[in-house]
Structure formats: structure tokens, C-alpha cells
Amino acid sequence: MKPETKEKLSKVSCATLCTALYKRGLRNQFIQDVRPLSQKGRNMVGPAFTLRYIPAREDLNQLEVFRNPEHPQRAAVEACPPGAVMVMDSRKDARAASAGGILITRLMKRGVAGVVTDGGFRDSPEIAELDIPSYHSRPSAPTNLTLHQALDIDVPIGCGDVAVWPGDIVVGDNEGVFIIPAHLADEVAEEAHEMTAFEDFVTDEVKNGATIIGLYPATKPETLDKFAEWRKANGR
């Protein structure tokens, strides 16, 4: 990902990105029922690194499997590249945890940009205080081994009803998480950056009492003239 693309995506909302992707025919890029454990004051942005869980089979998923250094969950934590976002397919099942505080702390210390699961995290109060953006469905105390079996690393997955390919660009804000197909990231970042500037202008106008008719969308020529003046005055 280009540095300028990351910079632009760090300052736009998932709502704006939804509109930009909708214009391109993609309607299902916002991960459902996933929310931040805490607000970090910055967007989470990075390429996806994935982990897939399947339903646990009891004879293969006893506690001693964690002793194996190649166990997929443990291996994924150590393999996730710095700057990437670890995205977990937990089958939208938060009855058992996708990970806990120790593993998320390790991801943070390794420089990972964030972590997302459509399941739940254990130790969620501790994770919420870490300096790493983390998103889940709800808190979940039981170990993942009780219901989930980690299987595949860095393969296409489904997370919250959204298809996620390794390398797709993941953006998380205070509302949730959005997935941008990698080949669209540059153009979508630029468009969302421009859309954000215009929407900030519109917000200022509405706060000052303006009607939305002719303003949003900008169907009156004078709206674009006022927008150009606003951008110049605000350095946007």
C-alpha cells in the first residue's frame, strides 16, 4: 500500500468508503456485527492477514495442542506482518474466544496495525486498554479450543458476511470495519478523501442553517463555487 493511500484512508469514515464502493457495484464490504473494543482516536489501516477457524472436533482440539509451535493460531500471531491487520473468521460465533489478551499484546508488540474477529475476545477489558485497534462481536470468556479449531493461515475467508482476501485493505473506525479490494485501494482512497472534504463543507453549511436541497447533492452551481472558497479558506 502506498504511504499516501494509507494516509488518506486514515482520515475517512467507513460510511464514506461504503458509498465509494457502492458506486463501483460493491454493496457488501462492511463487516457485520463487529465493533471496536475502545476508541483509539485513529483509523486502523493495513493489509489483511487472515486466520480461519472451523468447528472444533474434540479429539483434535485438546489443550495440549497449544504446545505445538506450529499450531495455526500461535503461528499466525508470530507470522502476521508488522503493519498488517489480522482478520479472523470465527464463523460469527462468539460463544468461545478467538484470542485473548496475551496474544493480542504479542500482536501489538510486533507492530501489527490491528485485529478483527467476527467472534469474541476473552480478556476484553485488558485488550480495550492496549494500544492496538481491536474489533469483535462481544466479550467471550471460554477458550477458542472449546468450539473453534484454528486451521488455515493467510487464505480467503469470510468475516462478518464479508469476503476477505489476503492483502485486501482493512479500514476500521469508531463504527466498525470495512474491506477494500486491494486493486481498488488507491482510487477509492483518493475519492473518499475528496468526498470527506465535501461532506465536511456540507456539515458546516447545515450547521449554519443551510437547506440540503441543492447542497447535498450539489445540484446548484453556486454550491461548488462556495465549496471551492471553503477549501481555500480551510486548506482542504
PDB file of C-alpha atoms in Angstrom:
ATOM      1  CA  MET A   1       0.000   0.000   0.000  1.00  0.00           C
ATOM      2  CA  LYS A   2       1.308   3.431  -0.947  1.00  0.00           C
ATOM      3  CA  PRO A   3       2.026   5.714   2.028  1.00  0.00           C
ATOM      4  CA  GLU A   4      -0.251   8.393   0.572  1.00  0.00           C
ATOM      5  CA  THR A   5      -3.069   5.858   0.250  1.00  0.00           C
ATOM      6  CA  LYS A   6      -2.681   4.834   3.884  1.00  0.00           C
ATOM      7  CA  GLU A   7      -2.622   8.483   4.951  1.00  0.00           C
ATOM      8  CA  LYS A   8      -5.864   9.239   3.112  1.00  0.00           C
ATOM      9  CA  LEU A   9      -7.613   6.136   4.454  1.00  0.00           C
ATOM     10  CA  SER A  10      -6.587   7.069   7.981  1.00  0.00           C
ATOM     11  CA  LYS A  11      -8.801  10.161   7.767  1.00  0.00           C
ATOM     12  CA  VAL A  12     -12.026   8.899   6.157  1.00  0.00           C
ATOM     13  CA  SER A  13     -15.016   7.083   7.615  1.00  0.00           C
ATOM     14  CA  CYS A  14     -16.306   3.624   6.820  1.00  0.00           C
ATOM     15  CA  ALA A  15     -19.590   5.294   5.845  1.00  0.00           C
ATOM     16  CA  THR A  16     -17.836   7.318   3.146  1.00  0.00           C
ATOM     17  CA  LEU A  17     -15.986   4.233   1.943  1.00  0.00           C
ATOM     18  CA  CYS A  18     -19.286   2.344   1.695  1.00  0.00           C
ATOM     19  CA  THR A  19     -20.575   4.979  -0.741  1.00  0.00           C
ATOM     20  CA  ALA A  20     -17.373   4.934  -2.803  1.00  0.00           C
ATOM     21  CA  LEU A  21     -17.512   1.146  -3.185  1.00  0.00           C
ATOM     22  CA  TYR A  22     -21.265   1.207  -3.877  1.00  0.00           C
ATOM     23  CA  LYS A  23     -20.545   3.411  -6.891  1.00  0.00           C
ATOM     24  CA  ARG A  24     -18.353   0.581  -8.163  1.00  0.00           C
ATOM     25  CA  GLY A  25     -21.019  -2.066  -7.662  1.00  0.00           C
ATOM     26  CA  LEU A  26     -19.731  -3.479  -4.360  1.00  0.00           C
ATOM     27  CA  ARG A  27     -22.505  -3.491  -1.770  1.00  0.00           C
ATOM     28  CA  ASN A  28     -21.222  -5.825   0.937  1.00  0.00           C
ATOM     29  CA  GLN A  29     -17.871  -4.624   2.254  1.00  0.00           C
ATOM     30  CA  PHE A  30     -18.795  -3.517   5.804  1.00  0.00           C
ATOM     31  CA  ILE A  31     -18.244  -6.344   8.286  1.00  0.00           C
ATOM     32  CA  GLN A  32     -21.474  -7.050  10.138  1.00  0.00           C
ATOM     33  CA  ASP A  33     -21.872  -7.144  13.931  1.00  0.00           C
ATOM     34  CA  VAL A  34     -18.257  -6.197  14.674  1.00  0.00           C
ATOM     35  CA  ARG A  35     -17.385  -3.146  16.731  1.00  0.00           C
ATOM     36  CA  PRO A  36     -14.329  -1.612  18.439  1.00  0.00           C
ATOM     37  CA  LEU A  37     -13.490  -2.605  21.984  1.00  0.00           C
ATOM     38  CA  SER A  38     -12.414   1.005  22.550  1.00  0.00           C
ATOM     39  CA  GLN A  39     -11.904   4.155  20.537  1.00  0.00           C
ATOM     40  CA  LYS A  40      -8.275   4.885  19.714  1.00  0.00           C
ATOM     41  CA  GLY A  41      -8.613   8.316  18.091  1.00  0.00           C
ATOM     42  CA  ARG A  42      -7.249   6.992  14.810  1.00  0.00           C
ATOM     43  CA  ASN A  43      -8.329   4.726  11.997  1.00  0.00           C
ATOM     44  CA  MET A  44      -6.982   1.204  11.741  1.00  0.00           C
ATOM     45  CA  VAL A  45      -5.499   0.759   8.248  1.00  0.00           C
ATOM     46  CA  GLY A  46      -3.496  -2.142   6.837  1.00  0.00           C
ATOM     47  CA  PRO A  47      -3.477  -5.136   4.501  1.00  0.00           C
ATOM     48  CA  ALA A  48      -5.377  -8.197   5.671  1.00  0.00           C
ATOM     49  CA  PHE A  49      -3.583 -11.221   7.103  1.00  0.00           C
ATOM     50  CA  THR A  50      -6.153 -13.936   7.741  1.00  0.00           C
ATOM     51  CA  LEU A  51      -6.817 -16.842  10.086  1.00  0.00           C
ATOM     52  CA  ARG A  52      -9.663 -19.295   9.534  1.00  0.00           C
ATOM     53  CA  TYR A  53     -11.388 -21.299  12.255  1.00  0.00           C
ATOM     54  CA  ILE A  54     -13.629 -24.307  11.711  1.00  0.00           C
ATOM     55  CA  PRO A  55     -15.895 -26.040  14.261  1.00  0.00           C
ATOM     56  CA  ALA A  56     -13.778 -27.818  16.850  1.00  0.00           C
ATOM     57  CA  ARG A  57     -13.547 -31.583  16.876  1.00  0.00           C
ATOM     58  CA  GLU A  58     -12.917 -32.697  20.421  1.00  0.00           C
ATOM     59  CA  ASP A  59     -10.346 -35.423  19.703  1.00  0.00           C
ATOM     60  CA  LEU A  60      -8.187 -32.929  17.781  1.00  0.00           C
ATOM     61  CA  ASN A  61      -8.650 -29.846  19.920  1.00  0.00           C
ATOM     62  CA  GLN A  62      -7.423 -30.609  23.431  1.00  0.00           C
ATOM     63  CA  LEU A  63      -5.472 -28.069  25.490  1.00  0.00           C
ATOM     64  CA  GLU A  64      -2.132 -29.724  24.713  1.00  0.00           C
ATOM     65  CA  VAL A  65      -2.336 -28.690  21.031  1.00  0.00           C
ATOM     66  CA  PHE A  66      -1.032 -25.287  22.121  1.00  0.00           C
ATOM     67  CA  ARG A  67       2.317 -26.959  22.887  1.00  0.00           C
ATOM     68  CA  ASN A  68       2.841 -27.389  19.149  1.00  0.00           C
ATOM     69  CA  PRO A  69       4.854 -24.362  17.893  1.00  0.00           C
ATOM     70  CA  GLU A  70       3.146 -24.779  14.519  1.00  0.00           C
ATOM     71  CA  HIS A  71      -0.354 -24.563  15.953  1.00  0.00           C
ATOM     72  CA  PRO A  72      -2.147 -22.296  13.433  1.00  0.00           C
ATOM     73  CA  GLN A  73      -3.373 -19.743  15.967  1.00  0.00           C
ATOM     74  CA  ARG A  74       0.053 -19.366  17.587  1.00  0.00           C
ATOM     75  CA  ALA A  75       1.831 -19.475  14.236  1.00  0.00           C
ATOM     76  CA  ALA A  76      -0.468 -16.782  12.836  1.00  0.00           C
ATOM     77  CA  VAL A  77       0.321 -14.440  15.725  1.00  0.00           C
ATOM     78  CA  GLU A  78       4.040 -14.801  15.017  1.00  0.00           C
ATOM     79  CA  ALA A  79       3.665 -14.617  11.206  1.00  0.00           C
ATOM     80  CA  CYS A  80       1.321 -11.639  10.868  1.00  0.00           C
ATOM     81  CA  PRO A  81       3.491  -8.899   9.288  1.00  0.00           C
ATOM     82  CA  PRO A  82       4.043  -5.573  11.024  1.00  0.00           C
ATOM     83  CA  GLY A  83       1.588  -3.036   9.634  1.00  0.00           C
ATOM     84  CA  ALA A  84      -0.942  -5.712   8.664  1.00  0.00           C
ATOM     85  CA  VAL A  85      -4.384  -6.261  10.190  1.00  0.00           C
ATOM     86  CA  MET A  86      -5.078  -9.772  11.457  1.00  0.00           C
ATOM     87  CA  VAL A  87      -8.615 -10.765  10.418  1.00  0.00           C
ATOM     88  CA  MET A  88     -10.167 -13.918  11.880  1.00  0.00           C
ATOM     89  CA  ASP A  89     -13.020 -15.972  10.511  1.00  0.00           C
ATOM     90  CA  SER A  90     -14.696 -17.306  13.660  1.00  0.00           C
ATOM     91  CA  ARG A  91     -17.930 -18.197  11.865  1.00  0.00           C
ATOM     92  CA  LYS A  92     -19.753 -15.328  13.619  1.00  0.00           C
ATOM     93  CA  ASP A  93     -19.661 -17.442  16.780  1.00  0.00           C
ATOM     94  CA  ALA A  94     -18.717 -15.555  19.947  1.00  0.00           C
ATOM     95  CA  ARG A  95     -19.529 -18.387  22.336  1.00  0.00           C
ATOM     96  CA  ALA A  96     -15.787 -19.102  22.557  1.00  0.00           C
ATOM     97  CA  ALA A  97     -12.954 -16.613  22.252  1.00  0.00           C
ATOM     98  CA  SER A  98     -10.980 -16.087  19.051  1.00  0.00           C
ATOM     99  CA  ALA A  99      -7.989 -14.900  21.112  1.00  0.00           C
ATOM    100  CA  GLY A 100      -7.148 -13.306  24.438  1.00  0.00           C
ATOM    101  CA  GLY A 101      -5.099 -10.574  25.994  1.00  0.00           C
ATOM    102  CA  ILE A 102      -1.696 -12.270  25.789  1.00  0.00           C
ATOM    103  CA  LEU A 103      -1.918 -12.975  22.060  1.00  0.00           C
ATOM    104  CA  ILE A 104      -3.260  -9.509  21.256  1.00  0.00           C
ATOM    105  CA  THR A 105      -0.449  -7.988  23.318  1.00  0.00           C
ATOM    106  CA  ARG A 106       2.044 -10.004  21.268  1.00  0.00           C
ATOM    107  CA  LEU A 107       0.488  -8.687  18.046  1.00  0.00           C
ATOM    108  CA  MET A 108       0.760  -5.147  19.393  1.00  0.00           C
ATOM    109  CA  LYS A 109       4.417  -5.589  20.336  1.00  0.00           C
ATOM    110  CA  ARG A 110       5.170  -6.960  16.876  1.00  0.00           C
ATOM    111  CA  GLY A 111       3.787  -3.797  15.249  1.00  0.00           C
ATOM    112  CA  VAL A 112       0.577  -5.254  13.845  1.00  0.00           C
ATOM    113  CA  ALA A 113      -1.867  -2.488  12.836  1.00  0.00           C
ATOM    114  CA  GLY A 114      -4.980  -4.098  14.338  1.00  0.00           C
ATOM    115  CA  VAL A 115      -7.027  -7.234  14.876  1.00  0.00           C
ATOM    116  CA  VAL A 116     -10.570  -8.177  13.840  1.00  0.00           C
ATOM    117  CA  THR A 117     -12.786 -11.171  14.569  1.00  0.00           C
ATOM    118  CA  ASP A 118     -16.437 -11.863  13.877  1.00  0.00           C
ATOM    119  CA  GLY A 119     -16.382 -13.845  17.126  1.00  0.00           C
ATOM    120  CA  GLY A 120     -15.336 -12.588  20.537  1.00  0.00           C
ATOM    121  CA  PHE A 121     -12.233 -11.898  22.607  1.00  0.00           C
ATOM    122  CA  ARG A 122     -11.547 -13.055  26.148  1.00  0.00           C
ATOM    123  CA  ASP A 123      -9.793 -10.589  28.455  1.00  0.00           C
ATOM    124  CA  SER A 124     -11.670  -7.873  26.589  1.00  0.00           C
ATOM    125  CA  PRO A 125     -11.249  -5.178  29.314  1.00  0.00           C
ATOM    126  CA  GLU A 126      -7.466  -5.619  29.119  1.00  0.00           C
ATOM    127  CA  ILE A 127      -7.468  -5.663  25.307  1.00  0.00           C
ATOM    128  CA  ALA A 128      -9.517  -2.463  25.259  1.00  0.00           C
ATOM    129  CA  GLU A 129      -6.695  -0.697  27.112  1.00  0.00           C
ATOM    130  CA  LEU A 130      -3.944  -1.874  24.736  1.00  0.00           C
ATOM    131  CA  ASP A 131      -2.570   0.475  22.088  1.00  0.00           C
ATOM    132  CA  ILE A 132      -3.831  -1.646  19.200  1.00  0.00           C
ATOM    133  CA  PRO A 133      -7.224  -1.234  17.480  1.00  0.00           C
ATOM    134  CA  SER A 134      -9.274  -4.363  18.191  1.00  0.00           C
ATOM    135  CA  TYR A 135     -12.730  -5.264  16.899  1.00  0.00           C
ATOM    136  CA  HIS A 136     -15.040  -8.109  17.877  1.00  0.00           C
ATOM    137  CA  SER A 137     -18.691  -9.058  18.263  1.00  0.00           C
ATOM    138  CA  ARG A 138     -18.821  -9.288  22.061  1.00  0.00           C
ATOM    139  CA  PRO A 139     -16.766 -10.451  25.048  1.00  0.00           C
ATOM    140  CA  SER A 140     -16.273 -14.200  25.367  1.00  0.00           C
ATOM    141  CA  ALA A 141     -14.504 -15.950  28.235  1.00  0.00           C
ATOM    142  CA  PRO A 142     -14.190 -19.621  27.090  1.00  0.00           C
ATOM    143  CA  THR A 143     -11.007 -20.608  25.261  1.00  0.00           C
ATOM    144  CA  ASN A 144     -11.344 -20.951  21.497  1.00  0.00           C
ATOM    145  CA  LEU A 145     -10.496 -24.648  21.800  1.00  0.00           C
ATOM    146  CA  THR A 146     -13.943 -25.410  23.207  1.00  0.00           C
ATOM    147  CA  LEU A 147     -15.711 -24.544  19.943  1.00  0.00           C
ATOM    148  CA  HIS A 148     -13.188 -23.341  17.350  1.00  0.00           C
ATOM    149  CA  GLN A 149     -10.294 -25.127  15.672  1.00  0.00           C
ATOM    150  CA  ALA A 150      -7.688 -22.880  14.006  1.00  0.00           C
ATOM    151  CA  LEU A 151      -6.893 -24.313  10.593  1.00  0.00           C
ATOM    152  CA  ASP A 152      -5.732 -22.041   7.766  1.00  0.00           C
ATOM    153  CA  ILE A 153      -3.422 -19.013   7.687  1.00  0.00           C
ATOM    154  CA  ASP A 154      -3.482 -16.281   5.043  1.00  0.00           C
ATOM    155  CA  VAL A 155      -6.238 -17.736   2.868  1.00  0.00           C
ATOM    156  CA  PRO A 156      -9.507 -16.173   1.642  1.00  0.00           C
ATOM    157  CA  ILE A 157     -12.038 -16.122   4.483  1.00  0.00           C
ATOM    158  CA  GLY A 158     -15.466 -14.830   5.387  1.00  0.00           C
ATOM    159  CA  CYS A 159     -15.625 -12.392   8.293  1.00  0.00           C
ATOM    160  CA  GLY A 160     -18.980 -10.989   9.344  1.00  0.00           C
ATOM    161  CA  ASP A 161     -20.513 -11.982   5.990  1.00  0.00           C
ATOM    162  CA  VAL A 162     -17.768 -10.208   4.005  1.00  0.00           C
ATOM    163  CA  ALA A 163     -15.250 -11.972   1.770  1.00  0.00           C
ATOM    164  CA  VAL A 164     -11.691 -11.075   2.775  1.00  0.00           C
ATOM    165  CA  TRP A 165      -8.685 -11.972   0.633  1.00  0.00           C
ATOM    166  CA  PRO A 166      -5.138 -11.728   1.975  1.00  0.00           C
ATOM    167  CA  GLY A 167      -3.812  -8.299   1.046  1.00  0.00           C
ATOM    168  CA  ASP A 168      -7.213  -6.614   0.895  1.00  0.00           C
ATOM    169  CA  ILE A 169      -7.078  -3.263   2.641  1.00  0.00           C
ATOM    170  CA  VAL A 170      -8.798  -3.181   6.025  1.00  0.00           C
ATOM    171  CA  VAL A 171     -10.061   0.111   7.452  1.00  0.00           C
ATOM    172  CA  GLY A 172     -11.561   0.378  10.928  1.00  0.00           C
ATOM    173  CA  ASP A 173     -13.120   3.465  12.502  1.00  0.00           C
ATOM    174  CA  ASN A 174     -15.238   4.091  15.586  1.00  0.00           C
ATOM    175  CA  GLU A 175     -18.242   2.395  13.931  1.00  0.00           C
ATOM    176  CA  GLY A 176     -16.742  -0.765  12.509  1.00  0.00           C
ATOM    177  CA  VAL A 177     -14.559  -2.359   9.831  1.00  0.00           C
ATOM    178  CA  PHE A 178     -14.550  -2.029   6.047  1.00  0.00           C
ATOM    179  CA  ILE A 179     -12.762  -4.127   3.415  1.00  0.00           C
ATOM    180  CA  ILE A 180     -11.390  -2.597   0.202  1.00  0.00           C
ATOM    181  CA  PRO A 181     -10.286  -4.956  -2.589  1.00  0.00           C
ATOM    182  CA  ALA A 182      -6.549  -4.368  -2.942  1.00  0.00           C
ATOM    183  CA  HIS A 183      -6.669  -3.306  -6.593  1.00  0.00           C
ATOM    184  CA  LEU A 184      -9.137  -0.508  -5.785  1.00  0.00           C
ATOM    185  CA  ALA A 185      -7.362   0.918  -2.752  1.00  0.00           C
ATOM    186  CA  ASP A 186      -5.582   3.860  -4.411  1.00  0.00           C
ATOM    187  CA  GLU A 187      -8.558   5.199  -6.350  1.00  0.00           C
ATOM    188  CA  VAL A 188     -11.006   4.644  -3.508  1.00  0.00           C
ATOM    189  CA  ALA A 189      -8.709   6.408  -1.044  1.00  0.00           C
ATOM    190  CA  GLU A 190      -8.491   9.423  -3.328  1.00  0.00           C
ATOM    191  CA  GLU A 191     -12.246   9.559  -3.914  1.00  0.00           C
ATOM    192  CA  ALA A 192     -13.054   9.108  -0.219  1.00  0.00           C
ATOM    193  CA  HIS A 193     -10.573  11.861   0.633  1.00  0.00           C
ATOM    194  CA  GLU A 194     -12.396  14.234  -1.740  1.00  0.00           C
ATOM    195  CA  MET A 195     -15.814  13.102  -0.516  1.00  0.00           C
ATOM    196  CA  THR A 196     -14.789  13.757   3.075  1.00  0.00           C
ATOM    197  CA  ALA A 197     -13.743  17.315   2.277  1.00  0.00           C
ATOM    198  CA  PHE A 198     -17.075  17.988   0.571  1.00  0.00           C
ATOM    199  CA  GLU A 199     -19.097  16.403   3.372  1.00  0.00           C
ATOM    200  CA  ASP A 200     -17.240  18.488   5.959  1.00  0.00           C
ATOM    201  CA  PHE A 201     -18.135  21.574   3.936  1.00  0.00           C
ATOM    202  CA  VAL A 202     -21.774  20.457   3.772  1.00  0.00           C
ATOM    203  CA  THR A 203     -21.830  19.856   7.532  1.00  0.00           C
ATOM    204  CA  ASP A 204     -20.573  23.379   8.146  1.00  0.00           C
ATOM    205  CA  GLU A 205     -23.243  24.780   5.830  1.00  0.00           C
ATOM    206  CA  VAL A 206     -26.041  22.799   7.506  1.00  0.00           C
ATOM    207  CA  LYS A 207     -24.850  23.885  10.955  1.00  0.00           C
ATOM    208  CA  ASN A 208     -25.121  27.451   9.699  1.00  0.00           C
ATOM    209  CA  GLY A 209     -28.755  26.881   8.714  1.00  0.00           C
ATOM    210  CA  ALA A 210     -28.465  25.951   5.013  1.00  0.00           C
ATOM    211  CA  THR A 211     -31.048  23.671   3.385  1.00  0.00           C
ATOM    212  CA  ILE A 212     -29.792  20.388   1.963  1.00  0.00           C
ATOM    213  CA  ILE A 213     -31.722  20.996  -1.287  1.00  0.00           C
ATOM    214  CA  GLY A 214     -29.177  21.875  -3.952  1.00  0.00           C
ATOM    215  CA  LEU A 215     -26.398  21.413  -1.407  1.00  0.00           C
ATOM    216  CA  TYR A 216     -26.316  17.673  -0.831  1.00  0.00           C
ATOM    217  CA  PRO A 217     -26.049  16.502  -3.558  1.00  0.00           C
ATOM    218  CA  ALA A 218     -24.570  19.630  -5.132  1.00  0.00           C
ATOM    219  CA  THR A 219     -27.142  20.282  -7.846  1.00  0.00           C
ATOM    220  CA  LYS A 220     -26.777  24.071  -7.749  1.00  0.00           C
ATOM    221  CA  PRO A 221     -23.693  25.588  -9.450  1.00  0.00           C
ATOM    222  CA  GLU A 222     -23.212  28.081  -6.628  1.00  0.00           C
ATOM    223  CA  THR A 223     -22.708  25.182  -4.215  1.00  0.00           C
ATOM    224  CA  LEU A 224     -19.499  24.138  -5.942  1.00  0.00           C
ATOM    225  CA  ASP A 225     -18.338  27.754  -6.007  1.00  0.00           C
ATOM    226  CA  LYS A 226     -18.877  28.008  -2.253  1.00  0.00           C
ATOM    227  CA  PHE A 227     -17.132  24.685  -1.766  1.00  0.00           C
ATOM    228  CA  ALA A 228     -14.068  25.937  -3.665  1.00  0.00           C
ATOM    229  CA  GLU A 229     -13.966  29.014  -1.434  1.00  0.00           C
ATOM    230  CA  TRP A 230     -14.348  26.838   1.676  1.00  0.00           C
ATOM    231  CA  ARG A 231     -11.476  24.591   0.624  1.00  0.00           C
ATOM    232  CA  LYS A 232      -9.196  27.522   0.051  1.00  0.00           C
ATOM    233  CA  ALA A 233     -10.079  29.079   3.390  1.00  0.00           C
ATOM    234  CA  ASN A 234      -9.636  25.792   5.276  1.00  0.00           C
ATOM    235  CA  GLY A 235      -6.600  24.444   3.466  1.00  0.00           C
ATOM    236  CA  ARG A 236      -8.528  21.404   2.255  1.00  0.00           C
TER     237      ARG A 236
END
